mmCIF file of C-alpha atoms in Angstrom:
data_model
loop_
_atom_site.group_PDB
_atom_site.id
_atom_site.type_symbol
_atom_site.label_atom_id
_atom_site.label_comp_id
_atom_site.label_asym_id
_atom_site.label_seq_id
_atom_site.Cartn_x
_atom_site.Cartn_y
_atom_site.Cartn_z
ATOM 1 C CA LYS A 463 -0.022 0.016 0.011
ATOM 2 C CA ARG A 464 2.793 2.440 0.685
ATOM 3 C CA LYS A 465 3.976 2.081 -2.816
ATOM 4 C CA MET A 466 0.557 3.068 -4.128
ATOM 5 C CA GLN A 467 0.567 6.112 -1.906
ATOM 6 C CA GLU A 468 4.035 7.208 -3.192
ATOM 7 C CA ASN A 469 2.758 6.985 -6.667
ATOM 8 C CA LYS A 470 -0.283 9.101 -6.185
ATOM 9 C CA ARG A 471 1.819 11.677 -4.264
ATOM 10 C CA LYS A 472 4.478 12.039 -7.056
ATOM 11 C CA LEU A 473 2.364 11.866 -10.366
ATOM 12 C CA VAL A 474 2.606 15.680 -11.053
ATOM 13 C CA ILE A 475 6.455 15.658 -10.744
ATOM 14 C CA ASN A 476 6.463 12.585 -13.135
ATOM 15 C CA LYS A 477 4.444 14.502 -15.621
ATOM 16 C CA ILE A 478 6.571 17.671 -15.480
ATOM 17 C CA ALA A 479 9.748 15.565 -15.877
ATOM 18 C CA LYS A 480 8.356 13.726 -18.777
ATOM 19 C CA MET A 481 7.304 16.907 -20.519
ATOM 20 C CA TYR A 482 10.702 18.622 -20.070
ATOM 21 C CA ASP A 483 12.866 15.495 -20.396
ATOM 22 C CA ILE A 484 14.180 15.719 -16.903
ATOM 23 C CA GLU A 485 15.550 12.352 -15.799
ATOM 24 C CA LEU A 486 14.504 11.543 -12.236
ATOM 25 C CA SER A 487 17.033 8.868 -11.542
ATOM 26 C CA ARG A 488 19.508 10.313 -8.985
ATOM 27 C CA VAL A 489 19.109 9.602 -5.366
ATOM 28 C CA ASN A 490 20.307 11.852 -2.474
ATOM 29 C CA PHE A 491 18.971 13.188 0.776
ATOM 30 C CA ASN A 492 16.175 10.530 0.940
ATOM 31 C CA ALA A 493 14.771 11.591 -2.414
ATOM 32 C CA ILE A 494 14.801 10.827 -6.064
ATOM 33 C CA PHE A 495 15.527 13.893 -7.957
ATOM 34 C CA GLY A 496 16.554 15.397 -11.281
ATOM 35 C CA SER A 497 17.426 18.824 -12.663
ATOM 36 C CA GLY A 498 16.711 20.472 -15.885
ATOM 37 C CA ILE A 499 15.466 23.592 -17.537
ATOM 38 C CA ILE A 500 11.811 24.767 -17.577
ATOM 39 C CA GLU A 501 10.849 27.916 -19.319
ATOM 40 C CA GLY A 502 14.546 28.938 -19.477
ATOM 41 C CA LYS A 503 15.139 28.411 -15.680
ATOM 42 C CA LYS A 504 17.012 25.772 -13.794
ATOM 43 C CA VAL A 505 14.805 23.575 -11.670
ATOM 44 C CA ILE A 506 15.346 20.660 -9.288
ATOM 45 C CA LEU A 507 12.402 18.213 -8.981
ATOM 46 C CA ILE A 508 12.411 16.037 -5.922
ATOM 47 C CA LYS A 509 10.265 13.112 -4.836
ATOM 48 C CA PRO A 510 10.910 12.339 -1.119
ATOM 49 C CA GLN A 511 11.364 8.637 -0.425
ATOM 50 C CA THR A 512 10.554 8.846 3.222
ATOM 51 C CA PHE A 513 7.217 8.087 4.817
ATOM 52 C CA MET A 514 4.855 11.027 4.072
ATOM 53 C CA ASN A 515 5.199 12.074 7.793
ATOM 54 C CA SER A 516 8.912 12.769 7.198
ATOM 55 C CA SER A 517 8.768 14.503 3.916
ATOM 56 C CA GLY A 518 10.232 17.678 5.477
ATOM 57 C CA GLU A 519 13.576 15.821 5.858
ATOM 58 C CA ALA A 520 14.270 15.635 2.186
ATOM 59 C CA VAL A 521 12.799 19.077 1.463
ATOM 60 C CA LYS A 522 14.913 20.751 4.154
ATOM 61 C CA LYS A 523 18.144 19.062 2.875
ATOM 62 C CA TYR A 524 17.601 20.094 -0.625
ATOM 63 C CA VAL A 525 16.753 23.675 0.416
ATOM 64 C CA ASP A 526 19.838 23.920 2.583
ATOM 65 C CA PHE A 527 22.293 22.008 0.229
ATOM 66 C CA TYR A 528 21.288 24.075 -2.855
ATOM 67 C CA LYS A 529 20.689 27.314 -0.940
ATOM 68 C CA ILE A 530 17.247 27.471 -2.379
ATOM 69 C CA PRO A 531 15.312 30.663 -1.376
ATOM 70 C CA LEU A 532 11.956 29.599 0.020
ATOM 71 C CA ASP A 533 10.333 31.975 -2.645
ATOM 72 C CA ASN A 534 11.465 29.423 -5.177
ATOM 73 C CA VAL A 535 10.070 26.356 -3.289
ATOM 74 C CA LEU A 536 6.859 24.788 -4.495
ATOM 75 C CA VAL A 537 5.361 21.824 -2.573
ATOM 76 C CA ILE A 538 2.719 19.707 -4.357
ATOM 77 C CA TYR A 539 0.593 17.386 -2.181
ATOM 78 C CA ASP A 540 -2.684 15.552 -2.064
ATOM 79 C CA ASP A 541 -5.425 17.084 -0.026
ATOM 80 C CA MET A 542 -8.565 15.377 1.372
ATOM 81 C CA ASP A 543 -10.228 18.820 2.166
ATOM 82 C CA THR A 544 -10.183 19.782 -1.630
ATOM 83 C CA ASN A 545 -12.736 18.106 -3.794
ATOM 84 C CA VAL A 546 -11.689 15.285 -6.098
ATOM 85 C CA GLY A 547 -10.307 16.940 -9.294
ATOM 86 C CA GLY A 548 -9.865 20.369 -7.820
ATOM 87 C CA ILE A 549 -6.528 22.111 -6.958
ATOM 88 C CA ARG A 550 -5.839 24.966 -4.653
ATOM 89 C CA LEU A 551 -2.710 27.113 -4.692
ATOM 90 C CA ARG A 552 -1.598 29.020 -1.604
ATOM 91 C CA LEU A 553 1.293 31.362 -0.762
ATOM 92 C CA SER A 554 1.490 30.116 2.679
ATOM 93 C CA GLY A 555 -0.469 28.607 5.478
ATOM 94 C CA SER A 556 -0.899 25.830 8.055
ATOM 95 C CA ALA A 557 -0.609 22.123 7.458
ATOM 96 C CA GLY A 558 -4.330 21.727 7.785
ATOM 97 C CA GLY A 559 -3.858 18.375 9.359
ATOM 98 C CA HIS A 560 -1.693 16.962 6.638
ATOM 99 C CA ASN A 561 1.183 15.234 8.171
ATOM 100 C CA GLY A 562 3.588 15.702 5.268
ATOM 101 C CA MET A 563 3.104 19.405 5.446
ATOM 102 C CA LYS A 564 3.485 19.370 9.214
ATOM 103 C CA SER A 565 6.891 17.841 8.656
ATOM 104 C CA ILE A 566 7.846 20.382 5.921
ATOM 105 C CA ILE A 567 6.675 23.327 7.941
ATOM 106 C CA LYS A 568 8.450 22.091 11.136
ATOM 107 C CA LEU A 569 11.757 21.495 9.445
ATOM 108 C CA LEU A 570 11.756 24.541 7.202
ATOM 109 C CA GLY A 571 10.694 26.564 10.316
ATOM 110 C CA THR A 572 8.028 28.440 8.460
ATOM 111 C CA GLU A 573 4.627 28.269 6.803
ATOM 112 C CA ASN A 574 5.832 30.779 4.166
ATOM 113 C CA PHE A 575 6.306 28.681 1.053
ATOM 114 C CA LYS A 576 4.154 28.146 -1.982
ATOM 115 C CA ARG A 577 2.095 24.999 -2.409
ATOM 116 C CA ILE A 578 -0.413 23.302 -4.604
ATOM 117 C CA ARG A 579 -3.029 21.130 -3.101
ATOM 118 C CA VAL A 580 -4.456 18.448 -5.337
ATOM 119 C CA GLY A 581 -7.721 17.298 -4.276
ATOM 120 C CA VAL A 582 -8.508 13.695 -3.553
ATOM 121 C CA GLY A 583 -11.613 14.327 -1.510
ATOM 122 C CA LYS A 584 -12.710 11.980 1.208
ATOM 123 C CA ASP A 585 -15.261 9.246 2.009
ATOM 124 C CA PRO A 586 -16.733 9.276 5.402
ATOM 125 C CA ASN A 587 -17.426 5.425 5.039
ATOM 126 C CA ILE A 588 -13.773 4.694 4.518
ATOM 127 C CA ASP A 589 -11.009 4.980 7.157
ATOM 128 C CA ILE A 590 -8.765 7.881 6.316
ATOM 129 C CA ILE A 591 -5.572 5.799 5.959
ATOM 130 C CA ASN A 592 -7.220 3.177 3.789
ATOM 131 C CA TYR A 593 -8.830 5.977 1.715
ATOM 132 C CA VAL A 594 -5.511 7.801 1.069
ATOM 133 C CA LEU A 595 -3.590 4.597 0.503
ATOM 134 C CA GLY A 596 -6.048 2.835 -1.525
ATOM 135 C CA LYS A 597 -7.085 2.920 -5.158
ATOM 136 C CA PRO A 598 -9.364 5.766 -6.184
ATOM 137 C CA LYS A 599 -12.857 5.104 -7.278
ATOM 138 C CA LYS A 600 -13.136 4.378 -10.964
ATOM 139 C CA GLU A 601 -15.514 7.346 -11.599
ATOM 140 C CA ASP A 602 -12.961 9.573 -9.880
ATOM 141 C CA LEU A 603 -10.093 8.721 -12.213
ATOM 142 C CA PRO A 604 -10.882 11.237 -14.958
ATOM 143 C CA LYS A 605 -11.302 14.065 -12.315
ATOM 144 C CA ILE A 606 -7.956 13.061 -10.751
ATOM 145 C CA GLU A 607 -6.188 13.039 -14.140
ATOM 146 C CA GLU A 608 -7.573 16.474 -14.818
ATOM 147 C CA ALA A 609 -6.398 17.773 -11.387
ATOM 148 C CA LEU A 610 -2.861 16.352 -12.030
ATOM 149 C CA THR A 611 -2.796 18.061 -15.361
ATOM 150 C CA LYS A 612 -3.895 21.415 -13.809
ATOM 151 C CA ALA A 613 -1.284 21.080 -11.039
ATOM 152 C CA MET A 614 1.471 20.346 -13.600
ATOM 153 C CA LYS A 615 0.474 23.422 -15.751
ATOM 154 C CA ALA A 616 0.376 25.617 -12.568
ATOM 155 C CA SER A 617 3.777 24.358 -11.551
ATOM 156 C CA ILE A 618 5.239 25.181 -14.854
ATOM 157 C CA ASP A 619 3.668 28.608 -14.813
ATOM 158 C CA PHE A 620 5.104 29.139 -11.314
ATOM 159 C CA VAL A 621 8.559 29.036 -12.967
ATOM 160 C CA SER A 622 8.000 32.024 -15.125
ATOM 161 C CA LEU A 623 5.058 34.005 -13.696
ATOM 162 C CA PRO A 624 4.439 35.690 -10.360
ATOM 163 C CA PHE A 625 2.719 33.312 -8.065
ATOM 164 C CA ASP A 626 -0.344 35.635 -7.396
ATOM 165 C CA LYS A 627 -0.926 35.642 -11.110
ATOM 166 C CA VAL A 628 -0.567 31.749 -11.128
ATOM 167 C CA MET A 629 -3.045 31.568 -8.248
ATOM 168 C CA SER A 630 -5.560 33.799 -10.091
ATOM 169 C CA MET A 631 -5.338 31.554 -13.111
ATOM 170 C CA TYR A 632 -5.856 28.241 -11.331
ATOM 171 C CA ASN A 633 -7.828 28.937 -8.129
ATOM 172 C CA THR A 634 -11.382 28.878 -9.399
ATOM 173 C CA LYS A 635 -14.713 28.009 -7.656
ATOM 174 C CA GLY A 636 -16.594 24.907 -8.644
#
């Protein structure tokens, strides 16, 4: 089940890497990573390989090692409080109960970094752990694919546009 969860968490990164021919094959600091050029700017894509509750360990190590300004950090994560198929971009904020975000906030020492929440919704009839780690409902797959594509496009736009503009482009009601 852990493998399934890792795959859902990292699909946006995989899409970006494929689109820009960035090879995600190097391993360091508890993450698989690759670097390349997106919209004329050098980027590092990382996929933490820790349990979600420890995602901050990898993020912190990359930020420190590469001296990445927090203004240039974008965290993409699944969110049960966002409807299936929706995405929500934020400049900063609390973890909202998400353990991976709690870890990142704790280790970076701030809530002030950009993020994209990819909606996975929730089902009150299914235990939270089983829901997050399990396979999505068949009828939700097109919505999830749409959300992943939107998150990928927003991530790419983040590289070349002011984030408030990217937020206005992708944060929509409904």
